[in-house]
Coordinates of C-alpha atoms in Angstrom, one line a residue:
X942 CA 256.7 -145.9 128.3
X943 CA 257.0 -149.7 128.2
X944 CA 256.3 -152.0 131.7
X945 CA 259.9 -152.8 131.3
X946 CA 260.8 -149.2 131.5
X947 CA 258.9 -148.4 134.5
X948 CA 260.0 -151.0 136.4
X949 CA 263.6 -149.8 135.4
X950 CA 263.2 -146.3 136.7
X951 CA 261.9 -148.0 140.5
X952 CA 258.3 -146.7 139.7
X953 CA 258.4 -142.9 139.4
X954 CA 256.4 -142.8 136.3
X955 CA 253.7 -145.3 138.2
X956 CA 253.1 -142.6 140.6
X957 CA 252.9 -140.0 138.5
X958 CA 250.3 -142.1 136.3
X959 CA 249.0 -143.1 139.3
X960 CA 247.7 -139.8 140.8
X961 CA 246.8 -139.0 137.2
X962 CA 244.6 -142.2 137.0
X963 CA 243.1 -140.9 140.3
X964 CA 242.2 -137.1 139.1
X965 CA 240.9 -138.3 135.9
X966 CA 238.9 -141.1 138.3
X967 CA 237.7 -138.3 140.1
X968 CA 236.8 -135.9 137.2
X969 CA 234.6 -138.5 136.2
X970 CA 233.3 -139.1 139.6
X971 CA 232.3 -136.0 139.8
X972 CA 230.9 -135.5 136.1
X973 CA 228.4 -139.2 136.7
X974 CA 226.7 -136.8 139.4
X975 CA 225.6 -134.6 136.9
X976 CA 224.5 -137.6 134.3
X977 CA 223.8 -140.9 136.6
X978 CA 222.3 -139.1 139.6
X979 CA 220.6 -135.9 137.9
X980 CA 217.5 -137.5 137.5
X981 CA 217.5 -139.5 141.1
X982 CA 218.5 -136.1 142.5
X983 CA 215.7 -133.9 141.0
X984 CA 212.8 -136.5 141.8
X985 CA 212.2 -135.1 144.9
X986 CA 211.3 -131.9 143.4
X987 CA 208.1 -133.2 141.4
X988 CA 207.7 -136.1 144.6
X989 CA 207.7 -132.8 146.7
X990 CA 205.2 -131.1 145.3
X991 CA 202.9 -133.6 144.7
X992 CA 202.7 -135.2 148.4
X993 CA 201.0 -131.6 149.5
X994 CA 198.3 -132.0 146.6
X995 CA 195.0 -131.1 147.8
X996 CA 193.8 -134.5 146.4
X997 CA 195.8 -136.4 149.1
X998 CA 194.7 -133.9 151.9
X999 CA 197.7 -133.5 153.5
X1000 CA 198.4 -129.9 155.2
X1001 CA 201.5 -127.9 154.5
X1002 CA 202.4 -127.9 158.0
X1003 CA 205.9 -128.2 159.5
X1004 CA 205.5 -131.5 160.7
X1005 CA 204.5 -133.1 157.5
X1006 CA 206.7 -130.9 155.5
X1007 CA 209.8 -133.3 157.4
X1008 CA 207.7 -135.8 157.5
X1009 CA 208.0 -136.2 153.5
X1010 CA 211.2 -134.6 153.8
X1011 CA 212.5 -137.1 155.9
X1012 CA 210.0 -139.8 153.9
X1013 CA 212.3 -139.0 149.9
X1014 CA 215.5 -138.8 152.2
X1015 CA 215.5 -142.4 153.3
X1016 CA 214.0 -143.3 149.5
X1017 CA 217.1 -142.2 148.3
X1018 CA 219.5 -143.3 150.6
X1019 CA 217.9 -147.0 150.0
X1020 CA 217.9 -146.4 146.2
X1021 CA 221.0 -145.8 145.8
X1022 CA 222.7 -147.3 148.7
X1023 CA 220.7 -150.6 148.2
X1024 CA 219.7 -151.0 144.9
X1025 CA 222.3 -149.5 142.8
X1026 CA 225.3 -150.2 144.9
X1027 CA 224.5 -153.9 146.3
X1028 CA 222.5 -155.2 143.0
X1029 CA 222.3 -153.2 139.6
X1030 CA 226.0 -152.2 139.5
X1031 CA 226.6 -156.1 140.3
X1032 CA 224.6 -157.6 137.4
X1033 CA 226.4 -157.2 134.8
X1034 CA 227.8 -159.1 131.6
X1035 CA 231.4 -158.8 131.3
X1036 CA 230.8 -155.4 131.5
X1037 CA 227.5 -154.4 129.8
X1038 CA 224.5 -153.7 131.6
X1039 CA 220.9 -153.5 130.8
X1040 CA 217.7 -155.6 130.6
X1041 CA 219.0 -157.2 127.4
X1042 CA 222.3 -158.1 128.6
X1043 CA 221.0 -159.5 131.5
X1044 CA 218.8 -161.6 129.2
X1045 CA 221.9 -163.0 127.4
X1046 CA 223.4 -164.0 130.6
X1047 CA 220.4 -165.9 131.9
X1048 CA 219.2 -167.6 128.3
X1049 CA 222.2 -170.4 128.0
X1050 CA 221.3 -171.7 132.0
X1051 CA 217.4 -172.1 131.8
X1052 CA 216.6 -176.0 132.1
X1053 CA 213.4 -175.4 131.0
X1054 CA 213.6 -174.3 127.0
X1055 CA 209.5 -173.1 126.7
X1056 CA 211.2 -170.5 129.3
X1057 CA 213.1 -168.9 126.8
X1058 CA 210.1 -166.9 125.1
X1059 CA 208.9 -166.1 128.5
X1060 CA 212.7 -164.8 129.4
X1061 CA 212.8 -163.0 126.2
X1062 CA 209.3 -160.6 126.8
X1063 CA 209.9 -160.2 130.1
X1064 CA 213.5 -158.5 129.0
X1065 CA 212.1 -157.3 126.2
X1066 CA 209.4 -155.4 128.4
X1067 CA 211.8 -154.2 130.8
X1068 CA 213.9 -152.3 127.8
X1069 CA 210.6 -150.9 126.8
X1070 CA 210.0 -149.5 130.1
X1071 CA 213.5 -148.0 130.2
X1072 CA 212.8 -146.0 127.0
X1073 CA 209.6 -144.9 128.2
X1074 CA 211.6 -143.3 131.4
X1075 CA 213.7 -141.8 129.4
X1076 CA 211.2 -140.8 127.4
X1077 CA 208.9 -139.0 130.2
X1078 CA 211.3 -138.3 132.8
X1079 CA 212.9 -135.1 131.3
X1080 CA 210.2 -133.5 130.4
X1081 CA 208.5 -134.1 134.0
X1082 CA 211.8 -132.9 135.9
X1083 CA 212.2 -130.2 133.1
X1084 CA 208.3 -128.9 133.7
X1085 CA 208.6 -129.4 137.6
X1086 CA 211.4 -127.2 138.3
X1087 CA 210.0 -124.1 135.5
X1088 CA 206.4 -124.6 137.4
X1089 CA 208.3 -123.1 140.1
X1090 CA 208.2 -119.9 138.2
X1091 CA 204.4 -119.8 139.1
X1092 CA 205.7 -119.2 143.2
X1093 CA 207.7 -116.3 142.1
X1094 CA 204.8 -114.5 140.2
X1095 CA 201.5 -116.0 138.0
X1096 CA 202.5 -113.9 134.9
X1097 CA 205.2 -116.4 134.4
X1098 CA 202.3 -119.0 134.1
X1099 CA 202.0 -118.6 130.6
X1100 CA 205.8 -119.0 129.8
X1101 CA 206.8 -122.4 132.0
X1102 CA 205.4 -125.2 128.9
X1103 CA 207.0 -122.9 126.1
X1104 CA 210.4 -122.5 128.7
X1105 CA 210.1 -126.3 129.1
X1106 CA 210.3 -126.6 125.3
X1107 CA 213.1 -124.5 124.6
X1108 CA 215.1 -126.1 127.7
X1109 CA 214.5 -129.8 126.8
X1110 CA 215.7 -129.1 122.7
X1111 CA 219.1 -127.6 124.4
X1112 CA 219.3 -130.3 125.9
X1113 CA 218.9 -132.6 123.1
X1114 CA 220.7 -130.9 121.1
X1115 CA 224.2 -130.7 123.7
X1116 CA 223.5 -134.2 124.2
X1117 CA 224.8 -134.7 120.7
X1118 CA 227.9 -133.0 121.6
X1119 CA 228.5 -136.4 124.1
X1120 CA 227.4 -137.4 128.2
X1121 CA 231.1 -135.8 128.6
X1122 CA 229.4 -132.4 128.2
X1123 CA 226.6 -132.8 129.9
X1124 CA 228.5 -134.1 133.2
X1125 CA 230.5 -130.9 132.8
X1126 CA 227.8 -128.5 133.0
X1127 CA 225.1 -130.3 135.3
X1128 CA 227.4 -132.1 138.3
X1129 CA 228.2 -128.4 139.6
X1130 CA 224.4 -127.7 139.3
X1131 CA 223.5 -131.0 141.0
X1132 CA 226.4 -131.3 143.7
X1133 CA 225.0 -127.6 144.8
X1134 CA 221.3 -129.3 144.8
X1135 CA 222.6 -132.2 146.7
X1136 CA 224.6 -130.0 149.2

């Protein structure tokens, strides 16, 4: 229906389009937990872990279990509240995101031209470090949550790396199917987490 049509008809079609702007806006919502904040939502399970290794000699006791608790709490309430929210969803160019962007943005105001090169690797570095997160960072959130297996019984111990395995090439391979998919199946897994 044209704009001259729904101004015709006093706006009945915008609300109908309007709430179905808003339920798709909320589908979507609702599928970015499962792709944007799955891997900011299972950190804490590796962080966990690792802040009661006997190398750092503190005691699983119940003070310093909310003590840590409390400690990846606040980390992700800054995170995301901070960071994400007040900066990285701000810097953006016309749209994109990402070191590289960013880059492109910055190039054509530097007064100093022998700051390009220096512009360029530091971008540059910062993409590299991005594929190296999302390189490592499923297969450590992936391995942390099947080492739990080892708190139900040690005869799963032999089965977590091959579970890992199988786990991480589904993943890959409904990744193909589009991010779509993947918000479908994880955000009810990670709301539950969150909840």
């Amino acid at each position: 229906m044209s704009e001259k049509n729904r101004a015709s008809t006093g706006g009945a079609t915008h609300g109908a389009s309007g709430g179905g702007r808003k339920s798709a806006s909320l589908a979507l919502a609702f599928m970015a937990v499962g792709v944007v904040y799955g891997d900011i939502g299972t950190s804490p399970l590796y962080a966990f872990k690792q802040s009661f290794g006997s190398h750092y000699g503190i005691g699983v006791t119940a003070p310093n279990v909310l003590g840590i608790l409390s400690l990846i709490f606040w980390s992700l309430i800054i995170v995301v509240s901070i960071k994400y929210l007040s900066f990285v969803l701000r810097a953006d160019n016309r749209g994109e995101g990402g070191m590289l962007a960013l880059m492109a943005l910055v190039l054509p105001h530097l007064q100093n031209r022998k700051m390009v090169p220096v512009v360029t690797i530091l971008a540059l570095f910062g993409a590299s470090l991005l594929y190296g997160d999302g390189m490592i960072t499923p297969a450590i959130s992936v391995l942390s949550a099947m080492e739990g297996l080892h708190e139900v019984s040690s005869r799963f111990d032999a089965l977590v790396i091959p579970l890992a395995i199988a786990i991480l090439i589904g993943l890959f391979i409904m990744q193909s199917r589009g991010t779509h998919t993947i918000g479908r199946i994880f955000a009810p897994v990670m709301v539950a987490w969150f909840v």
